[in-house]
PDB file of C-alpha atoms in Angstrom:
ATOM      1  CA  MET A 200      -5.449  38.913  -0.661  1.00 48.00           C
ATOM      2  CA  THR A 201      -2.282  40.142  -2.462  1.00 56.00           C
ATOM      3  CA  GLN A 202      -3.089  41.877  -5.651  1.00 63.00           C
ATOM      4  CA  ILE A 203      -1.590  40.129  -8.707  1.00 65.00           C
ATOM      5  CA  GLU A 204      -1.146  42.450 -11.597  1.00 69.00           C
ATOM      6  CA  LYS A 205       1.166  40.590 -13.907  1.00 83.00           C
ATOM      7  CA  LEU A 206       1.197  37.103 -15.356  1.00 87.00           C
ATOM      8  CA  GLU A 207       4.680  36.506 -14.126  1.00 87.00           C
ATOM      9  CA  ASP A 208       3.482  37.037 -10.584  1.00 86.00           C
ATOM     10  CA  LEU A 209       1.107  34.171 -10.865  1.00 88.00           C
ATOM     11  CA  MET A 210       3.111  31.715 -13.061  1.00 91.00           C
ATOM     12  CA  THR A 211       5.690  29.202 -11.928  1.00 91.00           C
ATOM     13  CA  LYS A 212       9.130  30.495 -12.948  1.00 92.00           C
ATOM     14  CA  GLN A 213      11.267  27.546 -11.891  1.00 92.00           C
ATOM     15  CA  VAL A 214      10.260  25.176 -14.649  1.00 94.00           C
ATOM     16  CA  VAL A 215      11.236  21.468 -15.088  1.00 94.00           C
ATOM     17  CA  THR A 216      11.708  20.882 -18.836  1.00 96.00           C
ATOM     18  CA  VAL A 217      12.743  18.189 -21.293  1.00 95.00           C
ATOM     19  CA  THR A 218      14.183  18.296 -24.737  1.00 96.00           C
ATOM     20  CA  GLU A 219      13.006  16.606 -28.039  1.00 95.00           C
ATOM     21  CA  ASP A 220      15.529  13.713 -27.470  1.00 93.00           C
ATOM     22  CA  THR A 221      14.398  12.982 -23.870  1.00 92.00           C
ATOM     23  CA  PRO A 222      13.154   9.333 -23.694  1.00 86.00           C
ATOM     24  CA  LEU A 223       9.533   8.919 -22.767  1.00 82.00           C
ATOM     25  CA  THR A 224      10.501   6.860 -19.710  1.00 78.00           C
ATOM     26  CA  GLU A 225      12.570   9.734 -18.322  1.00 84.00           C
ATOM     27  CA  ALA A 226       9.791  12.274 -18.898  1.00 85.00           C
ATOM     28  CA  VAL A 227       7.299   9.968 -17.085  1.00 81.00           C
ATOM     29  CA  VAL A 228       9.813   9.627 -14.163  1.00 81.00           C
ATOM     30  CA  SER A 229       9.857  13.381 -13.931  1.00 85.00           C
ATOM     31  CA  VAL A 230       6.053  13.633 -14.107  1.00 82.00           C
ATOM     32  CA  VAL A 231       5.570  10.918 -11.442  1.00 77.00           C
ATOM     33  CA  HIS A 232       8.212  12.406  -9.129  1.00 80.00           C
ATOM     34  CA  HIS A 233       6.965  15.986  -9.276  1.00 82.00           C
ATOM     35  CA  ARG A 234       3.207  15.056  -9.760  1.00 80.00           C
ATOM     36  CA  PHE A 235       3.020  17.264 -12.818  1.00 83.00           C
ATOM     37  CA  SER A 236       0.459  16.911 -15.663  1.00 82.00           C
ATOM     38  CA  GLY A 237       2.821  17.965 -18.310  1.00 88.00           C
ATOM     39  CA  LEU A 238       6.304  19.270 -19.212  1.00 93.00           C
ATOM     40  CA  PRO A 239       7.429  21.911 -21.704  1.00 97.00           C
ATOM     41  CA  VAL A 240       9.845  20.802 -24.379  1.00 97.00           C
ATOM     42  CA  VAL A 241      12.597  23.214 -25.224  1.00 98.00           C
ATOM     43  CA  ASP A 242      15.663  23.397 -27.520  1.00 97.00           C
ATOM     44  CA  ARG A 243      19.190  24.247 -26.433  1.00 95.00           C
ATOM     45  CA  ALA A 244      18.421  27.941 -26.566  1.00 96.00           C
ATOM     46  CA  GLY A 245      15.513  27.547 -24.149  1.00 96.00           C
ATOM     47  CA  LYS A 246      12.950  28.165 -26.817  1.00 98.00           C
ATOM     48  CA  LEU A 247       9.623  26.314 -26.629  1.00 98.00           C
ATOM     49  CA  VAL A 248       9.265  23.573 -29.202  1.00 98.00           C
ATOM     50  CA  GLY A 249       6.403  21.589 -27.838  1.00 96.00           C
ATOM     51  CA  LEU A 250       4.434  20.365 -24.780  1.00 95.00           C
ATOM     52  CA  PHE A 251       4.367  16.861 -23.326  1.00 90.00           C
ATOM     53  CA  THR A 252       1.116  16.162 -21.412  1.00 86.00           C
ATOM     54  CA  GLU A 253      -0.343  13.022 -19.919  1.00 76.00           C
ATOM     55  CA  LYS A 254      -3.750  13.905 -21.321  1.00 74.00           C
ATOM     56  CA  LYS A 255      -2.443  13.405 -24.818  1.00 71.00           C
ATOM     57  CA  LEU A 256      -1.219   9.983 -24.058  1.00 70.00           C
ATOM     58  CA  LEU A 257      -3.946   8.658 -21.739  1.00 65.00           C
ATOM     59  CA  ALA A 258      -5.661   6.939 -24.623  1.00 55.00           C
ATOM     60  CA  ASP A 259      -2.579   4.751 -25.121  1.00 54.00           C
ATOM     61  CA  GLN A 260      -3.056   1.854 -22.728  1.00 52.00           C
ATOM     62  CA  SER A 261       0.654   0.986 -22.783  1.00 51.00           C
ATOM     63  CA  TYR A 262       1.444   4.458 -21.439  1.00 58.00           C
ATOM     64  CA  VAL A 263      -0.910   3.971 -18.591  1.00 54.00           C
ATOM     65  CA  HIS A 264       0.913   0.629 -17.689  1.00 55.00           C
ATOM     66  CA  LEU A 265       4.195   2.538 -17.915  1.00 58.00           C
ATOM     67  CA  ARG A 266       3.050   5.262 -15.585  1.00 60.00           C
ATOM     68  CA  THR A 267       1.619   2.667 -13.139  1.00 60.00           C
ATOM     69  CA  LEU A 268       4.895   0.712 -13.196  1.00 56.00           C
ATOM     70  CA  LEU A 269       6.992   3.718 -12.414  1.00 58.00           C
ATOM     71  CA  THR A 270       4.666   4.866  -9.788  1.00 58.00           C
ATOM     72  CA  LEU A 271       4.653   1.465  -8.129  1.00 53.00           C
ATOM     73  CA  PHE A 272       8.428   1.089  -7.910  1.00 51.00           C
ATOM     74  CA  SER A 273       9.329   4.765  -7.245  1.00 53.00           C
ATOM     75  CA  ASP A 274       9.523   4.322  -3.454  1.00 48.00           C
ATOM     76  CA  LEU A 275      10.766   0.763  -3.100  1.00 46.00           C
ATOM     77  CA  GLN A 276      14.318   0.096  -2.068  1.00 45.00           C
ATOM     78  CA  TYR A 277      14.780  -2.546  -4.862  1.00 45.00           C
ATOM     79  CA  TYR A 278      13.765  -0.082  -7.469  1.00 47.00           C
ATOM     80  CA  LYS A 279      16.110   2.617  -6.112  1.00 50.00           C
ATOM     81  CA  LYS A 280      19.062   0.253  -6.205  1.00 49.00           C
ATOM     82  CA  LYS A 281      18.269  -1.058  -9.711  1.00 57.00           C
ATOM     83  CA  LYS A 282      16.778   2.169 -11.057  1.00 57.00           C
ATOM     84  CA  SER A 283      19.161   2.648 -13.999  1.00 63.00           C
ATOM     85  CA  ALA A 284      18.811  -1.023 -15.059  1.00 63.00           C
ATOM     86  CA  ILE A 285      15.049  -0.942 -14.947  1.00 60.00           C
ATOM     87  CA  LEU A 286      14.947   2.349 -16.897  1.00 60.00           C
ATOM     88  CA  GLU A 287      17.211   0.933 -19.587  1.00 64.00           C
ATOM     89  CA  GLU A 288      14.911  -2.062 -19.965  1.00 61.00           C
ATOM     90  CA  LEU A 289      11.884   0.244 -20.126  1.00 60.00           C
ATOM     91  CA  LYS A 290      13.589   2.364 -22.749  1.00 60.00           C
ATOM     92  CA  GLU A 291      13.922  -0.713 -24.902  1.00 62.00           C
ATOM     93  CA  ALA A 292      10.258  -1.713 -24.359  1.00 54.00           C
ATOM     94  CA  VAL A 293       9.022   1.836 -25.081  1.00 61.00           C
ATOM     95  CA  PRO A 294      11.360   3.274 -27.705  1.00 60.00           C
ATOM     96  CA  LEU A 295       9.740   6.767 -27.773  1.00 72.00           C
ATOM     97  CA  ASP A 296      11.149  10.221 -27.223  1.00 81.00           C
ATOM     98  CA  MET A 297       9.460  13.634 -26.765  1.00 87.00           C
ATOM     99  CA  LYS A 298       9.693  14.521 -30.480  1.00 88.00           C
ATOM    100  CA  LYS A 299       7.217  11.563 -31.192  1.00 84.00           C
ATOM    101  CA  VAL A 300       4.775  12.154 -28.498  1.00 84.00           C
ATOM    102  CA  MET A 301       4.750  15.963 -27.767  1.00 89.00           C
ATOM    103  CA  ASN A 302       2.260  18.512 -29.110  1.00 90.00           C
ATOM    104  CA  PRO A 303       4.415  20.693 -31.341  1.00 93.00           C
ATOM    105  CA  ASN A 304       2.003  23.491 -31.433  1.00 93.00           C
ATOM    106  CA  PRO A 305       0.565  23.963 -27.872  1.00 93.00           C
ATOM    107  CA  ARG A 306      -1.454  26.961 -26.734  1.00 94.00           C
ATOM    108  CA  THR A 307       0.820  29.468 -25.083  1.00 96.00           C
ATOM    109  CA  LEU A 308       0.625  32.720 -23.196  1.00 96.00           C
ATOM    110  CA  ASN A 309       2.919  35.735 -23.841  1.00 97.00           C
ATOM    111  CA  ILE A 310       4.391  37.062 -20.659  1.00 95.00           C
ATOM    112  CA  SER A 311       2.995  40.400 -21.555  1.00 94.00           C
ATOM    113  CA  GLN A 312      -0.591  39.155 -21.512  1.00 93.00           C
ATOM    114  CA  SER A 313      -2.952  39.808 -18.628  1.00 89.00           C
ATOM    115  CA  ILE A 314      -4.273  37.562 -15.902  1.00 87.00           C
ATOM    116  CA  GLU A 315      -7.682  37.959 -17.594  1.00 87.00           C
ATOM    117  CA  ASP A 316      -6.309  36.569 -20.780  1.00 91.00           C
ATOM    118  CA  ALA A 317      -4.931  33.638 -19.008  1.00 89.00           C
ATOM    119  CA  HIS A 318      -8.177  33.016 -17.137  1.00 85.00           C
ATOM    120  CA  ALA A 319     -10.102  33.113 -20.326  1.00 88.00           C
ATOM    121  CA  LEU A 320      -7.707  30.562 -21.939  1.00 89.00           C
ATOM    122  CA  PHE A 321      -8.080  28.161 -19.081  1.00 85.00           C
ATOM    123  CA  LEU A 322     -11.879  28.287 -19.227  1.00 85.00           C
ATOM    124  CA  ASP A 323     -11.577  26.456 -22.572  1.00 86.00           C
ATOM    125  CA  PRO A 324     -11.571  22.665 -21.863  1.00 81.00           C
ATOM    126  CA  ALA A 325      -9.409  22.162 -24.925  1.00 81.00           C
ATOM    127  CA  THR A 326      -6.499  24.088 -23.253  1.00 84.00           C
ATOM    128  CA  ALA A 327      -3.784  21.735 -22.019  1.00 81.00           C
ATOM    129  CA  ASP A 328      -2.431  21.966 -18.442  1.00 81.00           C
ATOM    130  CA  PRO A 329       0.029  23.499 -17.950  1.00 90.00           C
ATOM    131  CA  VAL A 330       0.195  26.414 -20.365  1.00 94.00           C
ATOM    132  CA  PRO A 331       3.776  27.553 -21.285  1.00 97.00           C
ATOM    133  CA  VAL A 332       4.538  31.265 -20.896  1.00 97.00           C
ATOM    134  CA  VAL A 333       6.940  32.664 -23.472  1.00 98.00           C
ATOM    135  CA  ASP A 334       8.429  36.049 -24.516  1.00 97.00           C
ATOM    136  CA  ASP A 335       8.354  37.593 -27.916  1.00 96.00           C
ATOM    137  CA  ASN A 336      11.204  35.344 -29.071  1.00 97.00           C
ATOM    138  CA  ASN A 337       9.331  32.225 -27.939  1.00 97.00           C
ATOM    139  CA  VAL A 338      11.822  31.673 -25.089  1.00 98.00           C
ATOM    140  CA  LEU A 339      10.195  29.807 -22.201  1.00 98.00           C
ATOM    141  CA  LYS A 340       9.764  32.085 -19.153  1.00 97.00           C
ATOM    142  CA  GLY A 341       7.457  29.926 -17.057  1.00 96.00           C
ATOM    143  CA  VAL A 342       4.380  27.782 -16.923  1.00 95.00           C
ATOM    144  CA  LEU A 343       0.845  28.532 -15.675  1.00 93.00           C
ATOM    145  CA  SER A 344      -1.351  25.701 -14.380  1.00 88.00           C
ATOM    146  CA  LEU A 345      -4.787  25.222 -13.088  1.00 83.00           C
ATOM    147  CA  SER A 346      -3.319  24.705  -9.561  1.00 82.00           C
ATOM    148  CA  ASP A 347      -1.724  28.198  -9.782  1.00 82.00           C
ATOM    149  CA  PHE A 348      -5.162  29.695 -10.222  1.00 76.00           C
ATOM    150  CA  ALA A 349      -6.744  27.324  -7.545  1.00 75.00           C
ATOM    151  CA  LYS A 350      -4.145  28.220  -4.936  1.00 72.00           C
ATOM    152  CA  TYR A 351      -4.588  31.888  -5.444  1.00 67.00           C
ATOM    153  CA  TYR A 352      -8.352  32.182  -5.854  1.00 68.00           C
ATOM    154  CA  LYS A 353      -9.017  29.175  -3.477  1.00 67.00           C
ATOM    155  CA  VAL A 354     -11.547  27.837  -5.954  1.00 58.00           C
ATOM    156  CA  PRO A 355     -11.141  25.542  -9.096  1.00 58.00           C
ATOM    157  CA  ILE A 356     -11.056  27.507 -12.328  1.00 55.00           C
ATOM    158  CA  ARG A 357     -13.005  24.772 -14.152  1.00 53.00           C
ATOM    159  CA  ALA A 358     -14.427  21.342 -13.343  1.00 49.00           C
ATOM    160  CA  ALA A 359     -12.168  18.671 -11.930  1.00 42.00           C
ATOM    161  CA  VAL A 360      -9.695  17.427 -14.446  1.00 44.00           C
ATOM    162  CA  ARG A 361      -9.923  13.816 -15.729  1.00 47.00           C
ATOM    163  CA  GLU A 362      -6.279  13.242 -15.214  1.00 48.00           C
ATOM    164  CA  GLU A 363      -6.571  13.697 -11.487  1.00 51.00           C
ATOM    165  CA  ASP A 364      -9.118  10.768 -11.436  1.00 51.00           C
ATOM    166  CA  VAL A 365      -6.560   8.643 -13.364  1.00 48.00           C
ATOM    167  CA  ASP A 366      -3.855   9.622 -10.835  1.00 53.00           C
ATOM    168  CA  ARG A 367      -5.971   8.469  -7.961  1.00 55.00           C
ATOM    169  CA  LYS A 368      -6.892   5.200  -9.678  1.00 52.00           C
ATOM    170  CA  ILE A 369      -3.235   4.566 -10.367  1.00 50.00           C
ATOM    171  CA  ASP A 370      -2.138   5.377  -6.774  1.00 57.00           C
ATOM    172  CA  ARG A 371      -4.811   3.081  -5.416  1.00 58.00           C
ATOM    173  CA  PHE A 372      -3.739   0.218  -7.689  1.00 50.00           C
ATOM    174  CA  ALA A 373      -0.147   0.768  -6.750  1.00 52.00           C
ATOM    175  CA  GLU A 374      -0.868   0.770  -3.007  1.00 57.00           C
ATOM    176  CA  SER A 375      -3.009  -2.417  -3.421  1.00 57.00           C
ATOM    177  CA  PHE A 376      -0.079  -4.059  -5.370  1.00 48.00           C
ATOM    178  CA  ARG A 377       2.369  -3.042  -2.612  1.00 51.00           C
ATOM    179  CA  ASN A 378       0.236  -4.727   0.078  1.00 54.00           C
ATOM    180  CA  ASP A 379      -0.302  -7.981  -1.962  1.00 50.00           C
ATOM    181  CA  PHE A 380       3.101  -8.481  -3.451  1.00 45.00           C
ATOM    182  CA  LEU A 381       6.770  -8.427  -2.310  1.00 46.00           C
ATOM    183  CA  VAL A 382       9.626  -7.210  -4.557  1.00 47.00           C
ATOM    184  CA  VAL A 383      13.051  -8.730  -3.478  1.00 47.00           C
ATOM    185  CA  PRO A 384      16.468  -8.565  -5.055  1.00 51.00           C
ATOM    186  CA  ARG A 385      17.401 -11.127  -7.587  1.00 51.00           C
ATOM    187  CA  PHE A 386      20.062 -12.736  -5.283  1.00 52.00           C
ATOM    188  CA  ARG A 387      17.501 -13.522  -2.680  1.00 54.00           C
ATOM    189  CA  VAL A 388      15.276 -15.104  -5.317  1.00 48.00           C
ATOM    190  CA  TYR A 389      18.104 -17.316  -6.462  1.00 55.00           C
ATOM    191  CA  THR A 390      18.837 -18.177  -2.826  1.00 59.00           C
ATOM    192  CA  TRP A 391      15.237 -19.337  -2.374  1.00 58.00           C
ATOM    193  CA  ILE A 392      15.221 -21.402  -5.564  1.00 56.00           C
ATOM    194  CA  ILE A 393      18.584 -23.144  -4.670  1.00 60.00           C
ATOM    195  CA  SER A 394      17.293 -23.816  -1.115  1.00 62.00           C
ATOM    196  CA  SER A 395      14.053 -25.301  -2.398  1.00 63.00           C
ATOM    197  CA  ILE A 396      16.062 -27.577  -4.817  1.00 62.00           C
ATOM    198  CA  LEU A 397      18.372 -28.729  -1.964  1.00 62.00           C
ATOM    199  CA  PHE A 398      15.356 -29.441   0.327  1.00 62.00           C
ATOM    200  CA  GLY A 399      13.776 -31.316  -2.431  1.00 60.00           C
ATOM    201  CA  PHE A 400      16.875 -33.556  -2.977  1.00 59.00           C
ATOM    202  CA  ALA A 401      17.192 -33.998   0.782  1.00 63.00           C
ATOM    203  CA  GLY A 402      13.592 -35.063   1.124  1.00 63.00           C
ATOM    204  CA  PHE A 403      13.957 -37.484  -1.886  1.00 58.00           C
ATOM    205  CA  ALA A 404      17.059 -39.026  -0.358  1.00 62.00           C
ATOM    206  CA  ILE A 405      15.450 -39.587   3.093  1.00 64.00           C
ATOM    207  CA  ALA A 406      12.415 -41.113   1.471  1.00 60.00           C
ATOM    208  CA  MET A 407      14.560 -43.482  -0.633  1.00 60.00           C
ATOM    209  CA  PHE A 408      16.538 -44.439   2.504  1.00 59.00           C
ATOM    210  CA  PHE A 409      13.442 -45.585   4.392  1.00 58.00           C
ATOM    211  CA  ILE A 410      12.116 -47.360   1.340  1.00 61.00           C
ATOM    212  CA  LEU A 411      15.354 -49.300   0.862  1.00 58.00           C
ATOM    213  CA  ARG A 412      15.503 -50.026   4.641  1.00 61.00           C
ATOM    214  CA  ILE A 413      11.937 -51.442   4.605  1.00 60.00           C
ATOM    215  CA  SER A 414      12.784 -53.543   1.608  1.00 57.00           C
ATOM    216  CA  VAL A 415      15.762 -55.020   3.323  1.00 54.00           C
TER     217      VAL A 415
END
């Protein structure tokens, strides 16, 4: 096993981030797409200003529905074609941005700290996942997650995280929904409706024809 001596050798350096003005819907899309448990919030200078985590929002039932909805439509052709329109509607339904939902004072690690310091921090269940890694000027340098430890040590650093169970439930719900329902473009729905109306009129006309013929 390769010896890891520095925190920067273990952390993820290519970090996906959001800003305080990022809409909640966009952050959730990123979380769903990358299968993250949280995202660092930074300013224009790259300094950490907060942390957005699913754990903080799981108590909000509307958030769970939003996450489920985006998971459900993420791989459907209809969603891909109408993605921007759907997101705009969701933004109106959930008018929140990162500034309103983030943790402005998350636990962090300094890039100069040791692997042992990081290990001890993660042993505390109150520690959010992931943990931002910053320099002395609070500039974000990377993130450290439970999965980083698990991949290296090949064992979980602490008990299974509750969010993973939520992810599995959401995935099962979305898969079940896909199997039971069909999402089609609006044009096709209109075509079906118009066809049904025309068939209805045709049936009514035929019925009236036979009724009048019998009467005669």
